[in-house]
Coordinates of N, CA and C and ligand atoms in Angstrom, one line a residue:
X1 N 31.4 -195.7 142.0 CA 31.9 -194.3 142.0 C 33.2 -194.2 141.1
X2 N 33.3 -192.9 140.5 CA 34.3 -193.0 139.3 C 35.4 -192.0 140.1
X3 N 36.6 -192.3 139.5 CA 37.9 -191.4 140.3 C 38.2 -190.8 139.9
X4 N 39.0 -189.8 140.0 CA 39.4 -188.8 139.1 C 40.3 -189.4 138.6
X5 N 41.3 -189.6 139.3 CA 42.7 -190.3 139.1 C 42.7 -191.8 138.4
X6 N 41.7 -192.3 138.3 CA 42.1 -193.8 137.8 C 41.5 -192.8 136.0
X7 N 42.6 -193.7 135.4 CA 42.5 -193.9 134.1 C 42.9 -192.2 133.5
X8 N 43.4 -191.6 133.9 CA 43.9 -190.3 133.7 C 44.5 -190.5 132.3
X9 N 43.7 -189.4 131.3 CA 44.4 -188.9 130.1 C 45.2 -188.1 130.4
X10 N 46.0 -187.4 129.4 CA 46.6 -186.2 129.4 C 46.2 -185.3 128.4
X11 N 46.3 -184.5 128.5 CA 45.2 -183.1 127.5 C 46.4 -183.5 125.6
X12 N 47.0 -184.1 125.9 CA 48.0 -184.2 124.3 C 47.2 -185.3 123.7
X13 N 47.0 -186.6 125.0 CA 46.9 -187.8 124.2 C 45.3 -187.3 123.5
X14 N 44.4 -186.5 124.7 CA 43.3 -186.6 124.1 C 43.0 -186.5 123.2
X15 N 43.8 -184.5 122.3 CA 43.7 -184.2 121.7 C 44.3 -185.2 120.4
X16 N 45.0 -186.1 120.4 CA 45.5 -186.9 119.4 C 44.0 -187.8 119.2
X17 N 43.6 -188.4 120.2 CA 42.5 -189.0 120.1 C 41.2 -188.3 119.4
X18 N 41.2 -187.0 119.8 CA 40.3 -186.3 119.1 C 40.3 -186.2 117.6
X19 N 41.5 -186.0 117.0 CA 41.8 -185.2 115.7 C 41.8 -187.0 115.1
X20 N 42.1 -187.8 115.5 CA 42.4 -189.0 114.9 C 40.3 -189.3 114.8
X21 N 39.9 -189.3 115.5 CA 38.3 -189.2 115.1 C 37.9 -188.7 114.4
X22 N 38.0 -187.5 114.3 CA 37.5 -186.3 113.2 C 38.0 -186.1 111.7
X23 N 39.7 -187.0 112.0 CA 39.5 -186.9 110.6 C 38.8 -188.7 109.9
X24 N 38.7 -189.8 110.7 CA 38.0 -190.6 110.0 C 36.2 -189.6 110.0
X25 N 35.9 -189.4 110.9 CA 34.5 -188.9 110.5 C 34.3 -188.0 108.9
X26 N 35.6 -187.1 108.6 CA 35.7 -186.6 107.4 C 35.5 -187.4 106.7
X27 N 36.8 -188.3 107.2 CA 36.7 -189.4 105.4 C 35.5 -189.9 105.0
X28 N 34.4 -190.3 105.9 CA 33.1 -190.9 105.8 C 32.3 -190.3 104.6
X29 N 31.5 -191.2 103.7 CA 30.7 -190.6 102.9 C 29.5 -190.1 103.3
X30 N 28.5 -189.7 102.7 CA 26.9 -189.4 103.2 C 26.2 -190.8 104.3
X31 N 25.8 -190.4 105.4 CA 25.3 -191.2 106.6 C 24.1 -191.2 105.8
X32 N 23.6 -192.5 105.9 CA 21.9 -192.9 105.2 C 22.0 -193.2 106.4
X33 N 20.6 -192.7 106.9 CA 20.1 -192.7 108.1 C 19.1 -194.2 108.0
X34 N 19.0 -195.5 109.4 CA 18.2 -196.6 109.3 C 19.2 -197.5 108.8
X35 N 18.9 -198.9 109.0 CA 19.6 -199.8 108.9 C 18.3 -201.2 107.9
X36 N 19.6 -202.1 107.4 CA 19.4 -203.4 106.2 C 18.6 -204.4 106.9
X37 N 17.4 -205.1 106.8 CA 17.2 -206.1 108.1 C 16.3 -206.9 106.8
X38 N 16.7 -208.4 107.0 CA 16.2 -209.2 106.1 C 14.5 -209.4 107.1
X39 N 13.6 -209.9 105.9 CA 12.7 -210.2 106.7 C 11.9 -211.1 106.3
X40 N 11.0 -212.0 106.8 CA 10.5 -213.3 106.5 C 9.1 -213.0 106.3
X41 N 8.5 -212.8 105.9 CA 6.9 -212.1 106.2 C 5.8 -213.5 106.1
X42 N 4.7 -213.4 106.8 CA 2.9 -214.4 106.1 C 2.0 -213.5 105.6
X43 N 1.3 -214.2 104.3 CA 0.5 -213.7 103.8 C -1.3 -214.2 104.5
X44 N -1.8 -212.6 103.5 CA -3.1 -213.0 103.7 C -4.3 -214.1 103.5
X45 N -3.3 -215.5 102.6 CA -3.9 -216.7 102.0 C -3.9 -217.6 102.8
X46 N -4.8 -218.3 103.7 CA -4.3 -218.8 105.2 C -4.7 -219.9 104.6
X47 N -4.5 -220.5 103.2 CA -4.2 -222.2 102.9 C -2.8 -221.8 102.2
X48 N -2.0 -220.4 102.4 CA -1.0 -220.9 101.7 C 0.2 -221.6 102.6
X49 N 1.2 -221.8 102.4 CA 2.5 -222.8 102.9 C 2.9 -221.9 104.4
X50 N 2.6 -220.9 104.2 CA 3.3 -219.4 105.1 C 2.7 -219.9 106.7
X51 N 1.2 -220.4 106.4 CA 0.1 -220.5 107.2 C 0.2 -222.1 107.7
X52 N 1.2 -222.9 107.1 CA 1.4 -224.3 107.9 C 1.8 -224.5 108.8
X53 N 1.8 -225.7 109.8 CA 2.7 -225.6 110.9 C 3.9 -226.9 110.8
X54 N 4.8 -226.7 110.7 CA 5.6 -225.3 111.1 C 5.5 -224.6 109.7
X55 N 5.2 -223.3 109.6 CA 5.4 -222.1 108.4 C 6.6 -222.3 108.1
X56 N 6.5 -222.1 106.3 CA 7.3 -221.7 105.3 C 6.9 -220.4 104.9
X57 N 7.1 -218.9 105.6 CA 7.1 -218.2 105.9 C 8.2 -217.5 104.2
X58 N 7.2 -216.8 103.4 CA 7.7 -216.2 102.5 C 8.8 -215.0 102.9
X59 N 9.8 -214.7 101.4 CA 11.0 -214.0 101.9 C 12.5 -215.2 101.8
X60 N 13.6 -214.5 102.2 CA 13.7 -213.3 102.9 C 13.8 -212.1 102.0
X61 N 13.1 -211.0 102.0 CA 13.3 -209.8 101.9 C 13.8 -208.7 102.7
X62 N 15.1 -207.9 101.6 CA 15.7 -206.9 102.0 C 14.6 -206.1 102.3
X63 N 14.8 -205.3 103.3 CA 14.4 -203.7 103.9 C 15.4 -203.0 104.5
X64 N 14.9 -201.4 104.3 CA 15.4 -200.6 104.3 C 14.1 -199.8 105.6
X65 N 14.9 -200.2 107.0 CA 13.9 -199.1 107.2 C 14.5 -198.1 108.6
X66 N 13.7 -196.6 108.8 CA 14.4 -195.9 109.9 C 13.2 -195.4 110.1
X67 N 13.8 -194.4 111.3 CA 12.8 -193.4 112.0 C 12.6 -192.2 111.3
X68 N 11.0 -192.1 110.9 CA 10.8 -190.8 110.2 C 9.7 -190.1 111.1
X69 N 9.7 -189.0 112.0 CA 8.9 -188.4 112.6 C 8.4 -189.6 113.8
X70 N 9.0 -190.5 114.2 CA 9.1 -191.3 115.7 C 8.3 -192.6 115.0
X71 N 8.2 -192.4 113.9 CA 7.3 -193.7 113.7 C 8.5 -194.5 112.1
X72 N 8.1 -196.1 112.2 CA 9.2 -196.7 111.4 C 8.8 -196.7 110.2
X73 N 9.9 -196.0 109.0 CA 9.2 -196.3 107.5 C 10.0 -197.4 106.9
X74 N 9.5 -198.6 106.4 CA 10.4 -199.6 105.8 C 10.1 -199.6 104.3
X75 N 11.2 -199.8 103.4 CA 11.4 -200.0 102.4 C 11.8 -201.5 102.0
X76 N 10.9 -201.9 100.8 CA 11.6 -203.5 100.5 C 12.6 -202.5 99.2
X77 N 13.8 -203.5 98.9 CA 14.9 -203.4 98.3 C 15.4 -204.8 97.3
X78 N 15.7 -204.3 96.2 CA 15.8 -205.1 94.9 C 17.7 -205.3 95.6
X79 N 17.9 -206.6 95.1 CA 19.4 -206.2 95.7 C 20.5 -205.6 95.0
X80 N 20.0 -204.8 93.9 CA 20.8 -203.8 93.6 C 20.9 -202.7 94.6
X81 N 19.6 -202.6 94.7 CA 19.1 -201.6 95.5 C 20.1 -201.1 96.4
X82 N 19.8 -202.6 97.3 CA 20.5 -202.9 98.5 C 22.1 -202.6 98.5
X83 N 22.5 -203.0 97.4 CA 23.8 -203.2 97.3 C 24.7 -201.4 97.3
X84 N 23.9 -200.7 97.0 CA 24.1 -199.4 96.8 C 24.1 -198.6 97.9
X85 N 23.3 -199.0 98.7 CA 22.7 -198.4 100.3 C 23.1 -199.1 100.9
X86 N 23.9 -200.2 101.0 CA 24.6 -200.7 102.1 C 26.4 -199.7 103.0
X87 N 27.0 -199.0 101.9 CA 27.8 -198.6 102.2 C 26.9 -197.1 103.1
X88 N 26.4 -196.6 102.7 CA 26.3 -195.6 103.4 C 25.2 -195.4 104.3
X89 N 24.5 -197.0 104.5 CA 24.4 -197.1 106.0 C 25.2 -197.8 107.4
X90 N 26.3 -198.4 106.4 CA 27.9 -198.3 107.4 C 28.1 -197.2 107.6
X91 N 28.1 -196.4 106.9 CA 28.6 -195.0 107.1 C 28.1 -194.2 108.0
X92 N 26.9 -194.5 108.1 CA 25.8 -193.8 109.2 C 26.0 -194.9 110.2
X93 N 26.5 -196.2 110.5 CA 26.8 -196.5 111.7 C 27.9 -196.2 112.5
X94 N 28.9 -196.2 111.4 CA 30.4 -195.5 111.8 C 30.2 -194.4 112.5
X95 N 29.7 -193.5 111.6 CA 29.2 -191.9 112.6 C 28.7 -191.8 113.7
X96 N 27.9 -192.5 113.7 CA 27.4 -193.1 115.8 C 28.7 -193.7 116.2
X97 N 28.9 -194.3 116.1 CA 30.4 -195.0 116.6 C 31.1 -193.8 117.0
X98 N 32.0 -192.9 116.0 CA 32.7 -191.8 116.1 C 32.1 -191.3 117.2
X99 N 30.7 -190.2 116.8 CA 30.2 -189.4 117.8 C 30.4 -190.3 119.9
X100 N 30.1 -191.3 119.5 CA 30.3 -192.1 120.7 C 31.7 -191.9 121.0
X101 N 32.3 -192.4 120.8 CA 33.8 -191.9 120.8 C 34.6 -190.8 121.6
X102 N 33.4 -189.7 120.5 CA 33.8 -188.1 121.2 C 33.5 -188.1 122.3
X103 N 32.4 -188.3 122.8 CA 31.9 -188.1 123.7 C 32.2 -188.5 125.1
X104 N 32.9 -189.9 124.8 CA 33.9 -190.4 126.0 C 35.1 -189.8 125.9
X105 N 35.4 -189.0 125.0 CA 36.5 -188.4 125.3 C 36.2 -186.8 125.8
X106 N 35.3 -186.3 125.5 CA 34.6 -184.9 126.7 C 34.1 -185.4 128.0
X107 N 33.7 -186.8 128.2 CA 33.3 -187.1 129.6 C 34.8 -187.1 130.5
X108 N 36.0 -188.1 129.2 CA 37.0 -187.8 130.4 C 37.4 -186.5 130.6
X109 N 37.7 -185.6 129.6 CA 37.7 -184.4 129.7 C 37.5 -183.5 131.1
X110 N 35.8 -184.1 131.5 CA 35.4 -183.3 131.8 C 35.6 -183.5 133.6
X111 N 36.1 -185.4 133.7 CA 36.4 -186.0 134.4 C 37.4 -185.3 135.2
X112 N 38.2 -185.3 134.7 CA 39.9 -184.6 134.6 C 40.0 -183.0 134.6
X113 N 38.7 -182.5 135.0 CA 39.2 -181.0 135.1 C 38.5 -181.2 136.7
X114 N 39.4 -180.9 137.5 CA 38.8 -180.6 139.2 C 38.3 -179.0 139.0
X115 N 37.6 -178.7 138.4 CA 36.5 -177.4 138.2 C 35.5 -177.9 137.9
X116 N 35.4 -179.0 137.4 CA 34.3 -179.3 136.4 C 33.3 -180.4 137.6
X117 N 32.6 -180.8 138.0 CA 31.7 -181.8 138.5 C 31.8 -183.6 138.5
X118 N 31.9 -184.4 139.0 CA 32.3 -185.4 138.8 C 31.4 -186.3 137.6
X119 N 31.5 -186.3 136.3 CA 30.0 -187.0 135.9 C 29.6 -188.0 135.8
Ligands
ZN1 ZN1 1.8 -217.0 102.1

């Protein structure tokens, strides 16, 4: 059970916390949505090395992959490629981060108003 009283903001500090979010969220460039994940793949040659035991499992290959319409699209990535899309999928992690952020700061908000519901 959460308290009202334990861990009490004050509506100043919040707002400091708020604007101090919002403006790193500004500074942020374009969020590329999906994330970098190296990957080891086996082929369809089942005398090749991939297919030994233990496998020597070709790769690693960069991908690029996210949610497009609830299903995953992956991209393989040259590491220029990569190199290029790596910032601005920090960027799109940062921004979850931030938005996370806010949002513990409207929970206590919302914590901290005795009008509001305990949530
Ligand atoms: Zn193979």
């Amino acid at each position: 059970m959460t308290s009202r009283t334990s861990q009490r903001v004050g509506p100043a500090a919040l707002e400091r916390r708020r604007a101090k979010i919002t403006a790193d969220i500004a500074a942020l460039g374009l969020p590329l949505p999906g994330s970098l994940v190296e990957r080891r793949t086996r082929c369809g040659n089942t005398g090749c090395r991939c297919h030994r035991n233990p496998p020597q499992l070709h790769g690693p290959y960069l991908t690029w992959t996210r949610k497009v319409d609830n299903k995953t699209v992956t991209r393989t990535l040259d590491s220029a490629q990569a190199d290029a899309l790596l910032p601005l999928l920090d960027d799109s992690r940062r921004l979850r981060e931030l938005t996370a952020e806010l949002e513990t700061l409207a929970l206590q908000q919302v914590r901290d108003n005795p009008t509001q519901p305990d949530p």
